[in-house]
């Protein structure tokens, strides 16, 4: 399969543990954020989004936290499973109703059995 | 679940040659995008397209690049004269609405320029 992000920061977690992946975004005017998951050989897959008027949003097993003061996003994955192994990207949008997302550098999550 | 389909999955071309990367967006989507990802680097925006015209483009999308929606289903990215540094994964994406919502990405075309 495709190997993306050979030099990415890597987070290794035990199966069943919780994972926290962090992202610093660049533009204080950004008002919409998405976490994407990219498995080997595939395109980015939407996980969860959050708007700048919120500081927390929960999905199924995932939670995104937004700290606008320090321009920081985190993705929490509860009870991490082997299928969660992938590269995770945060993406920000800073043109209101614009189309251009700026992606972060990515973090590789490796789930250990 | 609806998918964005990209062909070919891998294309090898000689430097200076023209390539066309093809995408079939989700059928009821109106907004179309190309992104690229050089190996080991982040995903970068190239261009967005709506109503048969480019709505936004990045600095990467220079005169060597063009996009077209030749019929009701395909969305293509053409690189006129490929350079070694064009080697990357190219992702097509589409979205139903304008505004800041996430889009659906295809699985990408790996372009290798030799």
Short mmCIF file of C-alpha atoms in Angstrom, two decimals:
data_model
loop_
_atom_site.label_atom_id
_atom_site.label_comp_id
_atom_site.label_asym_id
_atom_site.label_seq_id
_atom_site.Cartn_x
_atom_site.Cartn_y
_atom_site.Cartn_z
CA UNK A 1 0.00 0.00 0.00
CA UNK A 2 0.90 3.65 -0.15
CA UNK A 3 3.24 4.96 2.46
CA UNK A 4 2.37 8.55 3.22
CA UNK A 5 4.24 10.76 5.59
CA UNK A 6 7.46 8.82 6.09
CA UNK A 7 8.78 11.37 8.54
CA UNK A 8 5.61 12.13 10.45
CA UNK A 9 5.43 12.31 14.22
CA UNK A 10 4.11 9.01 15.45
CA UNK A 11 1.86 8.21 18.37
CA UNK A 12 1.84 4.62 19.52
CA UNK A 13 -0.95 3.45 21.81
CA UNK A 14 -2.09 0.14 23.18
CA UNK A 15 -5.33 -1.24 21.85
CA UNK A 16 -8.11 -0.20 24.15
CA UNK A 17 -6.35 2.89 25.46
CA UNK A 18 -7.43 6.42 24.62
CA UNK A 19 -5.48 8.42 22.03
CA UNK A 20 -4.95 12.15 21.91
CA UNK A 21 -3.65 13.70 18.71
CA UNK A 22 -2.72 17.37 18.73
CA UNK A 23 -2.60 20.02 16.08
CA UNK A 24 -1.50 23.65 16.11
CA UNK A 25 -3.26 25.67 13.45
CA UNK A 26 -1.88 28.72 11.78
CA UNK A 27 -4.52 31.38 11.36
CA UNK A 28 -6.40 33.00 14.23
CA UNK A 29 -9.14 33.96 11.74
CA UNK A 30 -9.89 30.32 10.89
CA UNK A 31 -13.47 29.54 11.76
CA UNK A 32 -13.94 25.93 10.76
CA UNK A 33 -11.81 22.88 11.43
CA UNK A 34 -11.90 19.26 10.36
CA UNK A 35 -10.04 16.16 11.41
CA UNK A 36 -9.28 13.75 8.59
CA UNK A 37 -8.06 10.17 8.75
CA UNK A 38 -5.89 8.84 5.95
CA UNK A 39 -5.27 5.14 5.65
CA UNK A 40 -2.53 3.77 3.48
CA UNK A 41 -3.39 4.07 -0.20
CA UNK A 42 -6.55 6.07 0.40
CA UNK A 43 -7.66 9.66 0.36
CA UNK A 44 -8.41 11.68 3.49
CA UNK A 45 -11.61 10.62 5.19
CA UNK A 46 -13.72 13.06 7.22
CA UNK A 47 -13.90 12.19 10.92
CA UNK A 48 -15.31 15.17 12.76
CA UNK A 49 -15.56 18.92 12.42
CA UNK A 50 -15.91 21.90 14.74
CA UNK A 51 -16.70 25.57 14.25
CA UNK A 52 -14.96 28.36 16.05
CA UNK A 53 -18.03 29.19 18.15
CA UNK A 54 -17.60 25.86 19.95
CA UNK A 55 -14.81 24.47 22.07
CA UNK A 56 -15.83 20.82 22.12
CA UNK A 57 -17.69 18.45 19.87
CA UNK A 58 -18.28 14.76 20.29
CA UNK A 59 -18.88 12.02 17.80
CA UNK A 60 -18.85 8.29 18.03
CA UNK A 61 -15.69 7.44 20.03
CA UNK A 62 -14.11 10.74 18.96
CA UNK A 63 -14.01 14.16 20.55
CA UNK A 64 -12.51 17.31 19.13
CA UNK A 65 -11.38 20.12 21.42
CA UNK A 66 -10.66 23.62 20.18
CA UNK A 67 -8.63 26.17 22.10
CA UNK A 68 -8.71 29.39 20.12
CA UNK A 69 -6.55 31.24 22.62
CA UNK A 70 -3.53 29.15 21.74
CA UNK A 71 -4.71 28.03 18.28
CA UNK A 72 -4.78 24.39 19.23
CA UNK A 73 -6.97 21.47 18.22
CA UNK A 74 -6.97 18.00 19.61
CA UNK A 75 -8.61 14.78 18.57
CA UNK A 76 -9.39 12.26 21.26
CA UNK A 77 -10.15 8.68 20.27
CA UNK A 78 -11.66 6.51 22.97
CA UNK A 79 -10.84 2.81 23.24
CA UNK A 80 -8.47 2.87 20.30
CA UNK A 81 -8.81 -0.06 17.93
CA UNK A 82 -6.43 -1.53 15.32
CA UNK A 83 -8.60 -0.02 12.60
CA UNK A 84 -7.76 3.42 13.93
CA UNK A 85 -4.16 3.07 12.75
CA UNK A 86 -3.71 5.76 10.14
CA UNK A 87 -2.35 9.25 9.58
CA UNK A 88 -4.52 11.98 11.08
CA UNK A 89 -4.61 15.50 9.71
CA UNK A 90 -6.27 18.60 11.04
CA UNK A 91 -7.46 21.07 8.43
CA UNK A 92 -8.53 24.68 8.85
CA UNK A 93 -10.64 26.95 6.74
CA UNK A 94 -10.07 30.68 6.98
CA UNK A 95 -12.13 32.15 4.21
CA UNK A 96 -15.67 32.50 5.30
CA UNK A 97 -17.61 30.30 2.92
CA UNK A 98 -14.40 29.73 0.97
CA UNK A 99 -13.26 26.41 -0.37
CA UNK A 100 -9.62 26.25 0.58
CA UNK A 101 -8.65 24.01 3.49
CA UNK A 102 -5.15 24.23 4.88
CA UNK A 103 -3.93 20.91 6.17
CA UNK A 104 -1.59 20.34 9.07
CA UNK A 105 1.46 18.09 8.73
CA UNK A 106 -0.24 14.97 10.12
CA UNK A 107 0.39 12.47 12.90
CA UNK A 108 0.72 8.76 12.39
CA UNK A 109 -1.26 6.74 14.93
CA UNK A 110 -0.01 3.22 15.48
CA UNK A 111 -2.18 0.91 17.57
CA UNK A 112 -0.27 -1.85 19.30
CA UNK A 113 -1.96 -5.19 20.03
CA UNK B 1 -22.00 5.09 0.18
CA UNK B 2 -21.26 7.49 -2.70
CA UNK B 3 -17.62 7.73 -3.69
CA UNK B 4 -15.32 10.01 -5.62
CA UNK B 5 -13.56 7.88 -8.21
CA UNK B 6 -10.14 8.66 -9.59
CA UNK B 7 -8.30 7.08 -12.51
CA UNK B 8 -5.66 5.92 -13.01
CA UNK B 9 -4.47 4.95 -9.56
CA UNK B 10 -0.87 5.27 -10.69
CA UNK B 11 0.56 7.11 -13.69
CA UNK B 12 4.18 7.22 -14.75
CA UNK B 13 5.18 9.86 -17.27
CA UNK B 14 8.31 11.31 -18.73
CA UNK B 15 9.35 14.83 -17.84
CA UNK B 16 7.90 17.31 -20.29
CA UNK B 17 4.93 15.16 -21.20
CA UNK B 18 1.33 16.16 -20.66
CA UNK B 19 -0.82 14.19 -18.26
CA UNK B 20 -4.53 14.21 -17.57
CA UNK B 21 -5.81 12.95 -14.24
CA UNK B 22 -9.44 11.97 -14.17
CA UNK B 23 -12.06 12.14 -11.49
CA UNK B 24 -15.73 11.30 -11.27
CA UNK B 25 -17.20 13.35 -8.40
CA UNK B 26 -20.29 12.33 -6.47
CA UNK B 27 -23.22 12.83 -8.79
CA UNK B 28 -25.22 15.48 -6.91
CA UNK B 29 -22.17 17.48 -5.86
CA UNK B 30 -21.60 20.88 -7.40
CA UNK B 31 -18.19 21.88 -6.09
CA UNK B 32 -14.99 20.15 -7.15
CA UNK B 33 -11.43 20.33 -5.95
CA UNK B 34 -7.93 19.10 -6.58
CA UNK B 35 -5.36 18.70 -3.83
CA UNK B 36 -1.94 17.15 -3.97
CA UNK B 37 0.33 15.46 -1.45
CA UNK B 38 4.03 15.12 -2.12
CA UNK B 39 5.37 12.02 -0.40
CA UNK B 40 6.10 12.74 3.23
CA UNK B 41 4.43 16.16 3.16
CA UNK B 42 1.06 17.66 3.94
CA UNK B 43 -1.99 17.78 1.70
CA UNK B 44 -1.99 21.02 -0.32
CA UNK B 45 -4.86 22.80 -2.02
CA UNK B 46 -4.58 23.31 -5.77
CA UNK B 47 -7.89 24.52 -7.13
CA UNK B 48 -11.64 24.63 -6.62
CA UNK B 49 -14.21 24.64 -9.40
CA UNK B 50 -17.86 25.56 -9.53
CA UNK B 51 -20.32 26.37 -12.26
CA UNK B 52 -17.76 25.56 -14.95
CA UNK B 53 -15.14 27.94 -13.71
CA UNK B 54 -12.31 28.11 -11.24
CA UNK B 55 -13.40 29.71 -7.99
CA UNK B 56 -10.11 29.58 -6.10
CA UNK B 57 -6.60 28.47 -6.86
CA UNK B 58 -3.32 28.33 -4.99
CA UNK B 59 0.14 29.49 -5.96
CA UNK B 60 0.96 25.93 -6.94
CA UNK B 61 -1.71 26.02 -9.65
CA UNK B 62 0.30 27.91 -12.26
CA UNK B 63 -0.10 28.10 -16.03
CA UNK B 64 1.02 24.50 -16.41
CA UNK B 65 -2.17 23.33 -14.71
CA UNK B 66 -5.71 23.42 -15.98
CA UNK B 67 -9.01 21.86 -14.99
CA UNK B 68 -12.03 20.97 -17.00
CA UNK B 69 -15.42 19.43 -16.62
CA UNK B 70 -15.80 18.07 -20.13
CA UNK B 71 -19.16 16.42 -19.54
CA UNK B 72 -21.70 15.93 -16.80
CA UNK B 73 -19.67 13.47 -14.80
CA UNK B 74 -15.91 13.90 -15.24
CA UNK B 75 -13.59 16.47 -13.71
CA UNK B 76 -10.03 16.50 -15.01
CA UNK B 77 -6.71 17.99 -14.02
CA UNK B 78 -4.21 18.52 -16.82
CA UNK B 79 -0.54 19.21 -16.36
CA UNK B 80 0.84 20.49 -19.64
CA UNK B 81 4.55 19.83 -19.30
CA UNK B 82 5.34 17.74 -16.27
CA UNK B 83 8.35 18.38 -14.07
CA UNK B 84 10.03 16.04 -11.65
CA UNK B 85 8.63 18.04 -8.74
CA UNK B 86 5.09 17.35 -9.95
CA UNK B 87 5.48 13.81 -8.65
CA UNK B 88 2.87 13.45 -5.91
CA UNK B 89 -0.48 11.95 -4.98
CA UNK B 90 -3.26 14.00 -6.53
CA UNK B 91 -6.60 13.90 -4.76
CA UNK B 92 -9.88 14.95 -6.24
CA UNK B 93 -12.71 15.94 -3.91
CA UNK B 94 -16.27 17.13 -4.24
CA UNK B 95 -18.89 18.73 -2.04
CA UNK B 96 -22.61 19.27 -2.29
CA UNK B 97 -22.71 22.82 -1.06
CA UNK B 98 -20.59 25.91 -0.98
CA UNK B 99 -19.44 27.09 2.37
CA UNK B 100 -17.18 25.59 4.88
CA UNK B 101 -18.18 22.00 5.07
CA UNK B 102 -15.99 18.99 4.63
CA UNK B 103 -15.69 17.29 1.31
CA UNK B 104 -15.39 13.72 0.10
CA UNK B 105 -11.98 12.79 -1.25
CA UNK B 106 -11.12 10.18 -3.83
CA UNK B 107 -8.38 7.64 -3.28
CA UNK B 108 -5.92 9.59 -5.35
CA UNK B 109 -3.71 9.18 -8.39
CA UNK B 110 -0.03 8.66 -7.79
CA UNK B 111 1.84 10.61 -10.44
CA UNK B 112 5.47 9.71 -10.96
CA UNK B 113 7.48 11.91 -13.31
CA UNK B 114 10.73 10.33 -14.50
#
